[in-house]
Short mmCIF file of C-alpha atoms in Angstrom, two decimals:
data_model
loop_
_atom_site.label_atom_id
_atom_site.label_comp_id
_atom_site.label_asym_id
_atom_site.label_seq_id
_atom_site.Cartn_x
_atom_site.Cartn_y
_atom_site.Cartn_z
CA UNK A 1 8.05 5.76 -26.15
CA UNK A 2 7.22 5.24 -22.49
CA UNK A 3 8.15 1.69 -21.57
CA UNK A 4 7.00 0.41 -18.17
CA UNK A 5 8.09 -2.92 -16.72
CA UNK A 6 5.81 -4.21 -13.96
CA UNK A 7 7.18 -6.79 -11.56
CA UNK A 8 7.03 -7.68 -7.89
CA UNK A 9 5.67 -10.27 -5.52
CA UNK A 10 3.05 -12.77 -6.59
CA UNK A 11 -0.34 -11.71 -5.23
CA UNK A 12 0.67 -8.06 -4.79
CA UNK A 13 -1.58 -6.75 -7.57
CA UNK A 14 0.44 -6.84 -10.80
CA UNK A 15 -2.50 -8.12 -12.83
CA UNK A 16 -4.69 -5.29 -11.58
CA UNK A 17 -1.94 -2.75 -12.27
CA UNK A 18 -1.56 -3.74 -15.91
CA UNK A 19 -5.34 -3.68 -16.40
CA UNK A 20 -5.40 -0.11 -15.12
CA UNK A 21 -2.55 0.88 -17.43
CA UNK A 22 -4.40 -0.72 -20.35
CA UNK A 23 -7.42 1.41 -19.49
CA UNK A 24 -5.10 4.43 -19.57
CA UNK A 25 -4.09 3.73 -23.15
CA UNK A 26 -0.97 1.61 -22.65
CA UNK A 27 -0.28 -1.30 -25.00
CA UNK A 28 0.06 -4.13 -22.47
CA UNK A 29 1.47 -7.65 -22.39
CA UNK A 30 1.28 -9.90 -19.33
CA UNK A 31 3.87 -12.55 -18.38
CA UNK A 32 6.45 -11.61 -20.99
CA UNK A 33 9.70 -13.62 -20.66
CA UNK A 34 12.62 -11.24 -19.98
CA UNK A 35 14.54 -12.55 -23.00
CA UNK A 36 11.83 -11.10 -25.26
CA UNK A 37 11.69 -7.63 -23.68
CA UNK A 38 14.27 -6.04 -26.03
CA UNK A 39 12.71 -7.59 -29.13
CA UNK A 40 9.27 -6.46 -28.03
CA UNK A 41 10.54 -2.90 -27.43
CA UNK A 42 12.08 -2.87 -30.91
CA UNK A 43 8.85 -4.04 -32.54
CA UNK A 44 6.81 -1.41 -30.70
CA UNK A 45 9.21 1.38 -31.67
CA UNK A 46 9.16 0.35 -35.34
CA UNK A 47 5.39 0.10 -35.61
CA UNK A 48 3.97 2.48 -38.19
CA UNK A 49 2.29 5.36 -36.39
CA UNK A 50 4.29 4.51 -33.28
CA UNK A 51 3.19 3.05 -29.99
CA UNK A 52 3.77 5.76 -27.41
CA UNK A 53 2.97 3.87 -24.20
CA UNK A 54 3.88 0.26 -23.45
CA UNK A 55 3.64 -1.81 -20.26
CA UNK A 56 4.74 -5.41 -19.70
CA UNK A 57 4.54 -7.72 -16.69
CA UNK A 58 7.47 -10.03 -16.07
CA UNK A 59 7.78 -12.06 -12.89
CA UNK A 60 8.66 -15.46 -11.47
CA UNK A 61 5.91 -17.15 -13.45
CA UNK A 62 8.56 -17.21 -16.14
CA UNK A 63 10.50 -19.78 -14.12
CA UNK A 64 14.16 -20.02 -15.07
CA UNK A 65 13.62 -17.39 -17.80
CA UNK A 66 13.05 -14.76 -15.10
CA UNK A 67 16.71 -15.06 -14.10
CA UNK A 68 17.57 -13.32 -17.38
CA UNK A 69 15.81 -10.11 -16.35
CA UNK A 70 18.96 -8.26 -15.27
CA UNK A 71 20.76 -8.99 -18.53
CA UNK A 72 17.64 -8.08 -20.52
CA UNK A 73 17.52 -4.68 -18.81
CA UNK A 74 21.16 -4.11 -19.71
CA UNK A 75 20.34 -4.96 -23.34
CA UNK A 76 17.49 -2.46 -23.27
CA UNK A 77 19.87 0.25 -22.09
CA UNK A 78 22.45 -0.63 -24.76
CA UNK A 79 19.68 -0.48 -27.35
CA UNK A 80 18.89 3.09 -26.34
CA UNK A 81 15.55 2.32 -24.73
CA UNK A 82 14.53 4.16 -21.60
CA UNK A 83 12.36 2.18 -19.20
CA UNK A 84 10.66 2.51 -15.83
CA UNK A 85 10.16 -0.27 -13.30
CA UNK A 86 7.01 -0.46 -11.20
CA UNK A 87 7.48 -2.87 -8.30
CA UNK A 88 4.49 -4.12 -6.30
CA UNK A 89 4.80 -5.72 -2.89
CA UNK A 90 2.75 -6.55 0.22
CA UNK A 91 3.33 -8.02 3.67
CA UNK A 92 3.79 -11.78 4.07
CA UNK A 93 0.53 -12.03 6.03
CA UNK A 94 -1.42 -10.22 3.30
CA UNK A 95 0.00 -12.35 0.50
CA UNK A 96 -0.77 -15.56 2.40
CA UNK A 97 -4.36 -14.45 2.99
CA UNK A 98 -4.78 -13.60 -0.69
CA UNK A 99 -3.46 -17.00 -1.77
CA UNK A 100 -5.71 -18.81 0.69
CA UNK A 101 -8.71 -16.84 -0.56
CA UNK A 102 -7.94 -17.61 -4.20
CA UNK A 103 -6.98 -21.23 -3.36
CA UNK A 104 -4.04 -21.00 -5.74
CA UNK A 105 -0.54 -22.34 -5.18
CA UNK A 106 2.37 -19.93 -4.92
CA UNK A 107 4.73 -20.41 -7.92
CA UNK A 108 7.70 -21.09 -5.64
CA UNK A 109 5.90 -23.05 -2.92
CA UNK A 110 5.80 -26.36 -4.78
CA UNK A 111 4.22 -28.86 -2.41
CA UNK A 112 5.32 -26.84 0.60
CA UNK A 113 3.77 -24.02 2.61
CA UNK A 114 2.83 -20.71 1.00
CA UNK A 115 5.06 -18.77 3.38
CA UNK A 116 8.13 -20.57 2.05
CA UNK A 117 7.27 -19.54 -1.48
CA UNK A 118 6.67 -15.94 -0.43
CA UNK A 119 9.99 -15.68 1.41
CA UNK A 120 11.89 -17.34 -1.44
CA UNK A 121 10.35 -14.94 -3.94
CA UNK A 122 11.10 -11.91 -1.78
CA UNK A 123 14.78 -12.89 -1.70
CA UNK A 124 14.82 -13.55 -5.44
CA UNK A 125 13.46 -10.06 -6.15
CA UNK A 126 15.77 -8.08 -3.87
CA UNK A 127 18.03 -6.81 -6.66
CA UNK A 128 15.30 -5.81 -9.09
CA UNK A 129 13.49 -3.99 -6.30
CA UNK A 130 16.57 -1.81 -5.81
CA UNK A 131 16.32 -0.74 -9.46
CA UNK A 132 12.63 0.13 -9.27
CA UNK A 133 11.51 3.68 -10.06
CA UNK A 134 8.25 3.19 -8.20
CA UNK A 135 7.40 0.87 -5.31
CA UNK A 136 3.78 0.39 -4.26
CA UNK A 137 2.94 -1.57 -1.12
CA UNK A 138 -0.61 -2.91 -1.50
CA UNK A 139 -0.90 -4.40 2.00
CA UNK A 140 -3.74 -2.11 3.09
CA UNK A 141 -4.66 -0.86 -0.35
CA UNK A 142 -8.05 -1.38 -1.96
CA UNK A 143 -8.35 -1.92 -5.71
CA UNK A 144 -9.68 1.61 -6.16
CA UNK A 145 -6.78 3.04 -4.19
CA UNK A 146 -4.29 1.12 -6.34
CA UNK A 147 -5.92 2.60 -9.41
CA UNK A 148 -5.52 6.08 -7.92
CA UNK A 149 -1.82 5.39 -7.37
CA UNK A 150 -1.40 4.21 -10.98
CA UNK A 151 -3.18 7.30 -12.31
CA UNK A 152 -1.11 9.54 -10.04
CA UNK A 153 2.16 8.08 -11.34
CA UNK A 154 1.45 7.54 -15.01
CA UNK A 155 -1.15 10.16 -15.96
CA UNK A 156 -0.80 13.05 -13.57
CA UNK A 157 2.99 12.90 -13.66
CA UNK A 158 3.20 12.56 -9.90
CA UNK A 159 6.19 11.26 -8.00
CA UNK A 160 6.15 8.13 -5.93
CA UNK A 161 6.28 9.08 -2.29
CA UNK A 162 8.99 7.28 -0.36
CA UNK A 163 6.57 6.71 2.49
CA UNK A 164 2.83 6.08 2.36
CA UNK A 165 1.05 6.52 5.69
CA UNK A 166 -1.65 3.94 6.48
CA UNK A 167 -3.90 4.87 9.40
CA UNK A 168 -6.09 2.11 10.82
CA UNK A 169 -8.68 2.51 13.56
CA UNK A 170 -9.43 -0.68 15.46
CA UNK A 171 -11.01 -2.17 18.57
CA UNK A 172 -8.76 -3.86 21.11
CA UNK A 173 -11.42 -6.49 21.75
CA UNK A 174 -10.98 -7.63 18.13
CA UNK A 175 -7.19 -7.74 18.31
CA UNK A 176 -4.34 -5.42 17.38
CA UNK A 177 -3.62 -5.17 13.61
CA UNK A 178 -0.79 -7.59 12.85
CA UNK A 179 0.94 -5.18 10.47
CA UNK A 180 0.84 -2.12 12.74
CA UNK A 181 4.20 -0.33 12.98
CA UNK A 182 2.98 2.20 15.56
CA UNK A 183 0.08 1.32 17.85
CA UNK A 184 -1.69 3.94 20.00
CA UNK A 185 -4.29 3.35 22.70
CA UNK A 186 -6.93 6.10 23.06
CA UNK A 187 -9.00 4.31 25.71
CA UNK A 188 -7.88 6.99 28.18
CA UNK A 189 -10.44 9.35 26.58
CA UNK A 190 -14.08 9.52 27.80
CA UNK A 191 -16.16 6.95 25.91
CA UNK A 192 -19.21 8.20 23.90
CA UNK A 193 -20.52 4.61 23.90
CA UNK A 194 -21.96 5.17 27.37
CA UNK A 195 -24.01 8.17 26.25
CA UNK A 196 -27.28 6.80 24.90
CA UNK A 197 -27.65 9.33 22.06
CA UNK A 198 -24.20 8.43 20.69
CA UNK A 199 -24.08 4.71 21.39
CA UNK A 200 -25.06 3.66 17.86
CA UNK A 201 -23.19 6.48 16.15
CA UNK A 202 -19.52 6.39 15.16
CA UNK A 203 -16.52 8.68 15.04
CA UNK A 204 -17.62 9.66 11.53
CA UNK A 205 -20.61 11.50 13.03
CA UNK A 206 -20.28 15.14 14.04
CA UNK A 207 -21.83 14.59 17.46
CA UNK A 208 -19.27 11.95 18.42
CA UNK A 209 -16.35 13.86 16.93
CA UNK A 210 -17.27 17.02 18.82
CA UNK A 211 -17.67 15.06 22.07
CA UNK A 212 -14.30 13.32 21.77
CA UNK A 213 -12.40 16.45 20.76
CA UNK A 214 -13.95 18.65 23.43
CA UNK A 215 -11.59 17.19 26.02
CA UNK A 216 -8.24 19.00 26.43
CA UNK A 217 -6.36 15.70 26.66
CA UNK A 218 -7.72 14.66 23.24
CA UNK A 219 -6.51 17.85 21.59
CA UNK A 220 -3.12 17.69 23.33
CA UNK A 221 -2.71 14.04 22.36
CA UNK A 222 -3.40 14.88 18.71
CA UNK A 223 -0.83 17.69 18.71
CA UNK A 224 1.84 15.47 20.24
CA UNK A 225 0.97 12.57 17.91
CA UNK A 226 1.29 14.69 14.76
CA UNK A 227 4.55 16.15 16.03
CA UNK A 228 5.97 12.70 16.76
CA UNK A 229 4.99 11.25 13.38
CA UNK A 230 6.46 14.26 11.59
CA UNK A 231 9.67 13.69 13.55
CA UNK A 232 9.80 9.98 12.69
CA UNK A 233 9.00 10.13 8.96
CA UNK A 234 12.47 11.21 7.75
CA UNK A 235 14.11 8.45 9.77
CA UNK A 236 11.77 5.76 8.40
CA UNK A 237 12.53 7.00 4.89
CA UNK A 238 16.26 6.88 5.65
CA UNK A 239 15.86 3.22 6.64
CA UNK A 240 14.23 2.50 3.28
CA UNK A 241 10.68 1.97 4.56
CA UNK A 242 8.02 2.52 1.88
CA UNK A 243 4.94 2.28 4.11
CA UNK A 244 4.15 3.17 7.72
CA UNK A 245 1.10 1.60 9.37
CA UNK A 246 -0.28 3.68 12.26
CA UNK A 247 -2.92 1.84 14.30
CA UNK A 248 -5.17 3.73 16.72
CA UNK A 249 -7.34 1.65 19.02
CA UNK A 250 -10.14 2.03 21.51
CA UNK A 251 -12.35 -0.63 23.10
CA UNK A 252 -14.65 -1.42 20.18
CA UNK A 253 -13.09 0.53 17.32
CA UNK A 254 -16.20 2.62 16.63
CA UNK A 255 -16.04 5.95 18.45
CA UNK A 256 -12.77 7.29 19.88
CA UNK A 257 -10.34 5.50 17.58
CA UNK A 258 -12.35 6.47 14.49
CA UNK A 259 -12.47 10.11 15.57
CA UNK A 260 -8.76 10.28 16.30
CA UNK A 261 -7.86 8.43 13.09
CA UNK A 262 -9.96 10.84 11.05
CA UNK A 263 -8.33 13.82 12.75
CA UNK A 264 -4.82 12.43 12.24
CA UNK A 265 -5.56 11.73 8.57
CA UNK A 266 -6.77 15.28 8.06
CA UNK A 267 -3.77 16.81 9.82
CA UNK A 268 -1.24 14.73 7.86
CA UNK A 269 -2.92 15.48 4.53
CA UNK A 270 -2.71 19.17 5.35
CA UNK A 271 1.05 18.63 5.57
CA UNK A 272 1.03 17.10 2.05
CA UNK A 273 1.57 13.50 3.12
CA UNK A 274 -0.11 10.69 1.20
CA UNK A 275 -2.46 8.93 3.57
CA UNK A 276 -4.63 5.80 3.36
CA UNK A 277 -7.37 5.58 6.00
CA UNK A 278 -9.20 2.43 7.11
CA UNK A 279 -11.74 1.89 9.90
CA UNK A 280 -11.30 -1.84 10.48
CA UNK A 281 -13.89 -2.56 13.17
CA UNK A 282 -16.40 0.27 12.83
CA UNK A 283 -19.22 -2.07 11.75
CA UNK A 284 -18.46 -5.00 14.03
CA UNK A 285 -21.45 -6.31 15.98
CA UNK A 286 -21.40 -5.45 19.65
CA UNK A 287 -20.12 -1.92 19.12
#
């Protein structure tokens, strides 16, 4: 029996994850108190016909019961049950935005600020995160991308990459992405915006891409950028980083940054890295 325990930060996507696993044929239970995990595993294993795939969500919604998770995992091991832990997380800024959008209170915030609840929860989950088999950072991840990650791990038998590369194109006039780990400015390249035939196009269009990449400095920059990122990846992994956000900006985030982000994404995928690509400002008015 495959037994998956889903946990992680509130607002990181645990509810979506268990829905996807249910669609994949897992027998799922949300918000199961840790003290009941062993009993639930025993019931599933004794069911006539057998339940082959089980997933449960357990998190701080369980209040004081959640503190029993470590001992419950030890009981599972003593009972001869193998289990996998899927841990979902996201940046503080992302979690705060999600809570503000949903207008819900964070379970640990009480009457205080959301950020206090997020930080308290992050500290509370430090130990269980260390035991996780898979860690997914949903900061820049769409619902469809999360589903792809779930399928990759639990259907295709894939391995969780230690580092997911997030590439974001952006316009400096709209601000630098707050979660960018590496930020690159490509405003030194000739700007297609000032060529009438390309003004309303974007870096996704062949005409713009060919124009931007025709310049020797663009091609040299791309070679050096790929080389640098390849150099850095092992060191970020060594430091325990699970996600690297690479932000590439131009003036409006429509032409040069989109072209270079697309090229970087392609080059890194060719090297078998897992890459998430986002064009943040490509449709902003004024571009």
